[in-house]
């Protein structure tokens, strides 16, 4: 049996991908830009085992067996295998390429609640399968065929997905603009309001937008300039411009910046209800204290996950300026993280999600 275990990150778009020009190949209408989040806080872990003893391909996600005949899964598995077959150094066809696969994947965060789980999932699956089959080089074009946003999760730091123009999608791939170490002062807070599965998938949501929205056409016309400005803002670590463009890409929640007469925090929402906030480290204690006062539960349960936050005493005279009523409990908890690196290989066999016969560890322990 051959085995590989890797972890892969979530990414949050600051210039959003929304709308496809080709549904099957998953080619986007516009280029997008994202920040890869650190895997210490949010990550997918995937083990893939290949063995001549397995009778069929199987996949387990978060402990539950799922249908491997899903067309997107099949597309990415075949694409990695095709690339492995092409490798000249391998000489004769490697018999291992015909061995059946057991794929076991787990997220350490709520799946499908708008926390980019499909991006982390497909990014990590493609990376792990490539590791197992010894495929080197570009993988983002394969990950894209699993879920568009997944192509950005095969890189760390600050990433662009160039939409490309070729009909076959060969130039629609992601590239790193800057590594995560480029902007160490940047913090990310995720306000988790719901960890329930979202009602409408991004795939369906963007189809409806493409079919019905006049606004989408307008949006696309100005987007190249926005993307260039965003790339410059990242390269120059210009938080104000980064934040303003990020928020123009989203909407709502202006109060905090108005009170400080400066841009201190920027927000972005994906398809789920959870807010993803960018701010410099210096702003985190103060902002968290406000979130705690207005939105977090008052039951004394831990409300910070991830990196520690030093709380600050609120200036009581400031609170009325926000013109907000307390809604404690509306935010369940806060995840504090940072930009982070791309997928990682875990060499330690104890990290594997399968037992020595290639079955998911949790399931085999139960039976
Ligand atoms: C709102 O990549 O999940 O997160 O390609 O249909 O699988 P499919 O969609 P998906 O869409 C993500 C949309 C978004 C914005 C973004 O990440 O750019």
Coordinates of C-alpha atoms and ligand atoms in Angstrom, one line a residue:
X1 CA 0.0 0.0 0.0
X2 CA 1.2 3.5 -0.8
X3 CA 0.0 6.5 1.3
X4 CA 0.3 10.3 1.4
X5 CA -1.1 12.7 4.0
X6 CA -1.2 16.5 3.5
X7 CA -2.9 19.5 5.0
X8 CA -4.4 22.3 2.9
X9 CA -5.6 25.9 3.7
X10 CA -8.7 27.9 3.4
X11 CA -8.6 31.1 1.3
X12 CA -10.7 34.2 1.5
X13 CA -11.2 36.2 -1.6
X14 CA -10.8 40.0 -1.5
X15 CA -11.7 40.3 -5.2
X16 CA -14.4 37.8 -5.5
X17 CA -14.9 35.0 -8.1
X18 CA -18.6 35.1 -8.9
X19 CA -19.8 33.7 -12.2
X20 CA -18.5 31.2 -14.8
X21 CA -18.0 31.4 -18.5
X22 CA -17.7 27.6 -18.7
X23 CA -19.6 25.5 -16.1
X24 CA -17.9 22.2 -17.0
X25 CA -14.3 23.4 -16.9
X26 CA -15.1 25.9 -14.2
X27 CA -13.7 28.9 -16.0
X28 CA -14.5 32.2 -14.3
X29 CA -15.9 35.4 -15.8
X30 CA -13.3 37.5 -13.9
X31 CA -9.9 37.1 -12.2
X32 CA -9.9 37.1 -8.4
X33 CA -7.5 37.8 -5.6
X34 CA -7.4 36.0 -2.2
X35 CA -5.6 35.7 1.1
X36 CA -4.6 32.1 2.2
X37 CA -5.4 31.7 5.9
X38 CA -3.0 29.9 8.3
X39 CA -3.5 26.2 8.7
X40 CA -2.9 26.3 12.5
X41 CA -6.5 27.6 12.8
X42 CA -8.3 26.4 9.7
X43 CA -7.3 23.4 7.6
X44 CA -8.3 20.3 5.7
X45 CA -6.3 17.1 6.3
X46 CA -6.4 14.4 3.6
X47 CA -4.9 11.0 3.5
X48 CA -4.9 9.0 0.2
X49 CA -4.0 5.4 0.1
X50 CA -3.6 3.3 -3.0
X51 CA -3.5 -0.5 -2.8
X52 CA -3.8 -3.5 -5.2
X53 CA -6.1 -5.0 -2.4
X54 CA -8.8 -2.3 -2.6
X55 CA -11.8 -3.3 -4.7
X56 CA -13.1 0.2 -5.6
X57 CA -12.3 3.9 -5.2
X58 CA -13.9 5.3 -2.0
X59 CA -14.0 8.7 -0.3
X60 CA -14.9 9.6 3.3
X61 CA -15.4 13.3 4.3
X62 CA -15.5 14.1 8.0
X63 CA -16.2 10.5 8.8
X64 CA -19.0 9.9 6.4
X65 CA -18.6 8.0 3.1
X66 CA -19.6 10.2 0.1
X67 CA -20.3 9.3 -3.5
X68 CA -17.0 9.1 -5.4
X69 CA -18.8 9.2 -8.7
X70 CA -19.5 12.9 -8.3
X71 CA -18.4 14.4 -11.6
X72 CA -16.1 17.1 -10.1
X73 CA -14.3 14.5 -8.0
X74 CA -13.8 12.3 -11.0
X75 CA -12.5 15.2 -13.1
X76 CA -9.7 16.0 -10.6
X77 CA -8.7 12.4 -9.9
X78 CA -8.5 11.7 -13.7
X79 CA -6.6 14.9 -14.3
X80 CA -3.9 14.1 -11.7
X81 CA -3.6 10.5 -13.0
X82 CA -3.3 11.8 -16.6
X83 CA -0.5 14.0 -15.6
X84 CA 1.2 11.1 -13.8
X85 CA 0.9 8.9 -16.9
X86 CA 2.5 11.7 -19.0
X87 CA 5.7 11.7 -16.9
X88 CA 8.5 10.6 -19.1
X89 CA 10.9 9.6 -16.3
X90 CA 8.4 6.9 -15.3
X91 CA 9.2 4.9 -18.4
X92 CA 6.6 2.1 -18.6
X93 CA 3.2 2.7 -17.2
X94 CA 3.3 2.6 -13.5
X95 CA 1.0 -0.3 -12.3
X96 CA 0.2 1.7 -9.2
X97 CA -1.8 4.2 -11.3
X98 CA -4.4 1.4 -11.7
X99 CA -4.6 0.7 -8.0
X100 CA -7.9 1.8 -6.4
X101 CA -7.9 4.7 -4.0
X102 CA -9.2 5.3 -0.5
X103 CA -9.5 9.1 0.2
X104 CA -10.1 10.2 3.7
X105 CA -10.5 13.9 4.5
X106 CA -11.3 15.9 7.6
X107 CA -11.8 19.6 8.2
X108 CA -11.1 21.2 11.6
X109 CA -13.8 23.9 11.0
X110 CA -17.5 23.9 10.1
X111 CA -18.0 22.5 6.6
X112 CA -20.1 24.4 4.0
X113 CA -20.8 27.4 6.3
X114 CA -19.2 29.8 3.9
X115 CA -15.7 29.1 5.3
X116 CA -14.4 28.0 1.9
X117 CA -14.4 24.3 2.8
X118 CA -14.7 23.2 -0.8
X119 CA -11.6 25.3 -1.6
X120 CA -9.5 23.7 1.2
X121 CA -11.0 20.3 0.4
X122 CA -10.2 20.1 -3.3
X123 CA -6.9 22.0 -3.0
X124 CA -5.7 19.5 -0.5
X125 CA -7.1 16.5 -2.4
X126 CA -5.3 17.4 -5.6
X127 CA -2.1 18.2 -3.7
X128 CA -2.2 14.9 -1.8
X129 CA -2.9 12.8 -4.9
X130 CA -0.1 14.6 -6.7
X131 CA 2.3 13.7 -3.9
X132 CA 1.1 10.1 -3.9
X133 CA 1.6 9.7 -7.6
X134 CA 4.7 11.8 -7.7
X135 CA 3.3 14.5 -10.0
X136 CA 5.3 17.8 -9.9
X137 CA 4.5 21.3 -11.1
X138 CA 1.4 23.3 -11.6
X139 CA -1.7 21.9 -9.8
X140 CA -4.0 24.9 -9.6
X141 CA -5.6 24.2 -13.0
X142 CA -6.6 20.8 -11.7
X143 CA -7.8 22.0 -8.3
X144 CA -10.0 24.5 -10.2
X145 CA -11.9 21.7 -11.8
X146 CA -13.0 20.6 -8.3
X147 CA -14.2 24.0 -7.2
X148 CA -13.2 27.3 -8.7
X149 CA -11.9 28.9 -5.6
X150 CA -9.8 25.8 -4.8
X151 CA -7.2 26.7 -7.3
X152 CA -6.2 29.6 -5.0
X153 CA -5.7 27.2 -2.1
X154 CA -2.7 25.4 -3.6
X155 CA -0.7 28.5 -2.9
X156 CA 0.1 30.3 0.4
X157 CA 0.0 34.0 1.1
X158 CA -1.6 36.4 -1.4
X159 CA -2.8 34.8 -4.5
X160 CA -4.4 35.8 -7.9
X161 CA -6.4 33.5 -10.1
X162 CA -5.9 34.7 -13.6
X163 CA -9.2 34.0 -15.5
X164 CA -7.4 33.2 -18.7
X165 CA -8.8 33.4 -22.2
X166 CA -8.2 30.0 -23.7
X167 CA -11.3 27.9 -24.5
X168 CA -9.7 24.8 -22.9
X169 CA -8.9 26.6 -19.7
X170 CA -5.2 25.9 -19.9
X171 CA -4.3 29.5 -18.9
X172 CA -6.9 29.8 -16.1
X173 CA -4.7 29.2 -13.1
X174 CA -3.6 30.7 -9.8
X175 CA -0.2 32.2 -8.9
X176 CA 1.2 33.7 -5.7
X177 CA 1.6 37.5 -5.6
X178 CA 3.4 37.5 -2.3
X179 CA 4.2 34.9 0.4
X180 CA 2.4 35.0 3.8
X181 CA 5.5 36.4 5.4
X182 CA 5.2 39.5 3.2
X183 CA 2.7 41.3 5.5
X184 CA 3.2 39.9 9.0
X185 CA 1.2 42.7 10.7
X186 CA -2.1 41.6 9.0
X187 CA -4.6 39.8 11.2
X188 CA -7.8 38.0 10.3
X189 CA -10.8 37.6 12.6
X190 CA -13.6 35.4 11.5
X191 CA -16.9 36.1 13.3
X192 CA -18.7 32.8 13.3
X193 CA -22.5 33.4 13.5
X194 CA -23.5 30.0 12.1
X195 CA -21.8 26.7 11.5
X196 CA -24.9 25.3 9.7
X197 CA -24.7 24.3 6.1
X198 CA -25.7 27.2 3.9
X199 CA -29.0 27.0 2.0
X200 CA -27.7 27.9 -1.5
X201 CA -24.4 26.6 -2.8
X202 CA -22.0 29.0 -4.4
X203 CA -22.3 27.1 -7.7
X204 CA -26.1 27.6 -7.8
X205 CA -25.9 31.2 -6.5
X206 CA -23.5 32.3 -9.2
X207 CA -25.6 30.6 -11.9
X208 CA -28.6 32.6 -10.9
X209 CA -26.5 35.8 -10.8
X210 CA -25.2 35.2 -14.3
X211 CA -28.7 34.5 -15.6
X212 CA -30.5 37.4 -13.9
X213 CA -28.2 40.2 -12.8
X214 CA -27.7 43.4 -14.8
X215 CA -25.3 44.5 -12.0
X216 CA -22.9 41.7 -12.8
X217 CA -22.2 43.2 -16.3
X218 CA -21.4 46.5 -14.7
X219 CA -19.2 44.9 -12.1
X220 CA -17.1 43.1 -14.7
X221 CA -16.4 46.2 -16.7
X222 CA -14.5 47.9 -13.8
X223 CA -12.9 44.9 -12.3
X224 CA -9.5 44.8 -14.0
X225 CA -8.6 48.2 -12.5
X226 CA -9.8 47.0 -9.1
X227 CA -7.6 43.9 -9.3
X228 CA -4.5 46.0 -10.3
X229 CA -5.2 48.4 -7.4
X230 CA -5.6 45.4 -5.0
X231 CA -2.3 43.8 -6.1
X232 CA -0.5 47.2 -5.7
X233 CA -2.1 47.6 -2.2
X234 CA -0.9 44.2 -1.2
X235 CA 2.6 44.7 -2.5
X236 CA 2.9 48.1 -0.8
X237 CA 1.2 46.8 2.4
X238 CA -1.2 49.7 2.0
X239 CA -3.9 48.7 4.5
X240 CA -6.3 51.6 3.7
X241 CA -6.6 50.8 0.0
X242 CA -6.6 47.0 0.6
X243 CA -9.4 47.4 3.1
X244 CA -11.5 49.8 1.0
X245 CA -11.4 47.6 -2.1
X246 CA -12.1 44.5 0.0
X247 CA -15.2 46.2 1.4
X248 CA -16.4 47.5 -1.9
X249 CA -16.3 43.9 -2.9
X250 CA -18.6 43.1 0.0
X251 CA -21.2 45.4 1.7
X252 CA -22.6 46.4 5.2
X253 CA -21.1 47.2 8.6
X254 CA -19.6 50.7 8.3
X255 CA -19.9 52.0 11.9
X256 CA -16.4 51.1 13.2
X257 CA -14.4 52.9 10.6
X258 CA -16.6 56.1 10.7
X259 CA -16.1 56.5 14.4
X260 CA -12.3 56.3 14.1
X261 CA -12.3 58.5 11.0
X262 CA -9.9 56.1 9.4
X263 CA -10.0 52.7 7.9
X264 CA -9.1 50.3 10.8
X265 CA -11.0 47.2 9.8
X266 CA -12.3 45.7 6.6
X267 CA -14.9 43.0 6.2
X268 CA -15.8 40.5 3.5
X269 CA -18.6 38.0 3.2
X270 CA -18.6 35.0 1.0
X271 CA -21.7 32.9 0.3
X272 CA -22.2 32.0 4.0
X273 CA -23.2 34.3 6.9
X274 CA -19.9 34.4 8.7
X275 CA -17.9 37.7 8.5
X276 CA -14.2 37.6 7.7
X277 CA -12.4 40.8 9.0
X278 CA -9.0 42.1 8.1
X279 CA -7.1 44.4 10.4
X280 CA -3.6 45.2 11.6
X281 CA -2.4 43.4 14.7
X282 CA -2.5 46.7 16.7
X283 CA -6.3 47.0 16.2
X284 CA -7.2 43.4 17.3
X285 CA -7.5 43.9 21.1
X286 CA -9.7 46.9 20.8
X287 CA -11.9 45.5 18.1
X288 CA -12.4 42.2 19.8
X289 CA -13.4 44.0 23.0
X290 CA -16.2 45.7 21.1
X291 CA -17.3 42.5 19.4
X292 CA -17.4 40.9 22.9
X293 CA -19.4 43.7 24.4
X294 CA -22.0 43.8 21.6
X295 CA -22.2 40.4 20.0
X296 CA -20.5 37.5 21.8
X297 CA -22.4 35.3 24.3
X298 CA -22.3 36.4 28.0
X299 CA -22.3 32.9 29.4
X300 CA -18.5 32.9 30.1
X301 CA -17.7 30.2 27.5
X302 CA -14.5 30.5 25.5
X303 CA -15.1 32.8 22.6
X304 CA -11.7 33.0 21.0
X305 CA -10.3 30.2 18.9
X306 CA -6.8 30.3 17.4
X307 CA -4.3 33.0 18.2
X308 CA -4.6 34.7 21.6
X309 CA -6.1 38.2 22.0
X310 CA -5.3 40.5 24.8
X311 CA -8.6 42.1 25.8
X312 CA -9.0 45.8 26.4
X313 CA -11.2 47.7 28.8
X314 CA -13.8 49.6 26.8
X315 CA -14.1 53.3 27.1
X316 CA -17.8 53.5 28.3
X317 CA -18.2 57.0 26.7
X318 CA -17.4 55.5 23.3
X319 CA -20.0 52.7 23.3
X320 CA -23.1 54.9 22.5
X321 CA -21.3 56.3 19.4
X322 CA -21.7 52.9 17.7
X323 CA -25.5 53.3 17.9
X324 CA -25.8 49.5 18.3
X325 CA -28.0 47.6 20.7
X326 CA -26.4 44.6 22.5
X327 CA -27.1 41.3 20.7
X328 CA -25.1 39.0 22.8
X329 CA -25.0 35.5 21.4
X330 CA -25.5 36.6 17.8
X331 CA -21.8 35.8 17.1
X332 CA -21.0 32.4 18.6
X333 CA -17.2 32.7 18.6
X334 CA -14.2 34.4 17.0
X335 CA -11.4 32.7 15.1
X336 CA -8.2 34.8 15.2
X337 CA -5.7 33.8 12.4
X338 CA -3.2 35.2 10.0
X339 CA -2.2 34.8 6.4
X340 CA -0.5 31.4 6.0
X341 CA 1.5 29.1 3.7
X342 CA 0.2 26.7 1.1
X343 CA -0.5 22.9 1.5
X344 CA 2.0 20.9 3.5
X345 CA 3.1 17.3 3.4
X346 CA 2.9 15.4 6.7
X347 CA 5.7 12.8 6.8
X348 CA 4.9 11.4 10.3
X349 CA 2.9 8.2 9.8
X350 CA 1.0 8.8 13.0
X351 CA -0.7 11.8 11.2
X352 CA -2.3 9.4 8.7
X353 CA -6.1 9.2 8.6
X354 CA -6.0 5.5 7.5
X355 CA -5.0 2.4 9.4
X356 CA -2.4 0.0 8.2
X357 CA -4.9 -1.7 5.9
X358 CA -6.0 1.6 4.3
X359 CA -9.4 2.1 6.1
X360 CA -10.4 5.3 7.7
X361 CA -9.1 5.3 11.3
X362 CA -12.2 6.5 13.0
X363 CA -14.5 4.0 11.3
X364 CA -12.2 1.0 11.8
X365 CA -11.8 2.0 15.5
X366 CA -15.6 2.0 15.9
X367 CA -16.2 -1.4 14.1
Ligands
LIG1 C1 -18.1 33.5 -2.8 O1 -15.4 28.0 -5.7 O2 -17.3 27.4 -4.1 O3 -16.4 32.1 -2.1 O4 -16.6 26.9 -8.5 O5 -19.0 26.5 -8.3 O6 -17.4 25.3 -6.8 P1 -17.7 26.6 -7.6 O7 -17.8 27.7 -6.5 P2 -16.9 28.1 -5.3 O8 -17.3 29.7 -5.2 C2 -16.7 30.5 -4.3 C3 -17.3 31.9 -4.4 C4 -16.9 32.8 -3.2 C5 -15.9 33.9 -3.7 C6 -14.5 33.4 -3.9 O9 -14.0 32.6 -3.2 O10 -13.8 34.0 -4.8

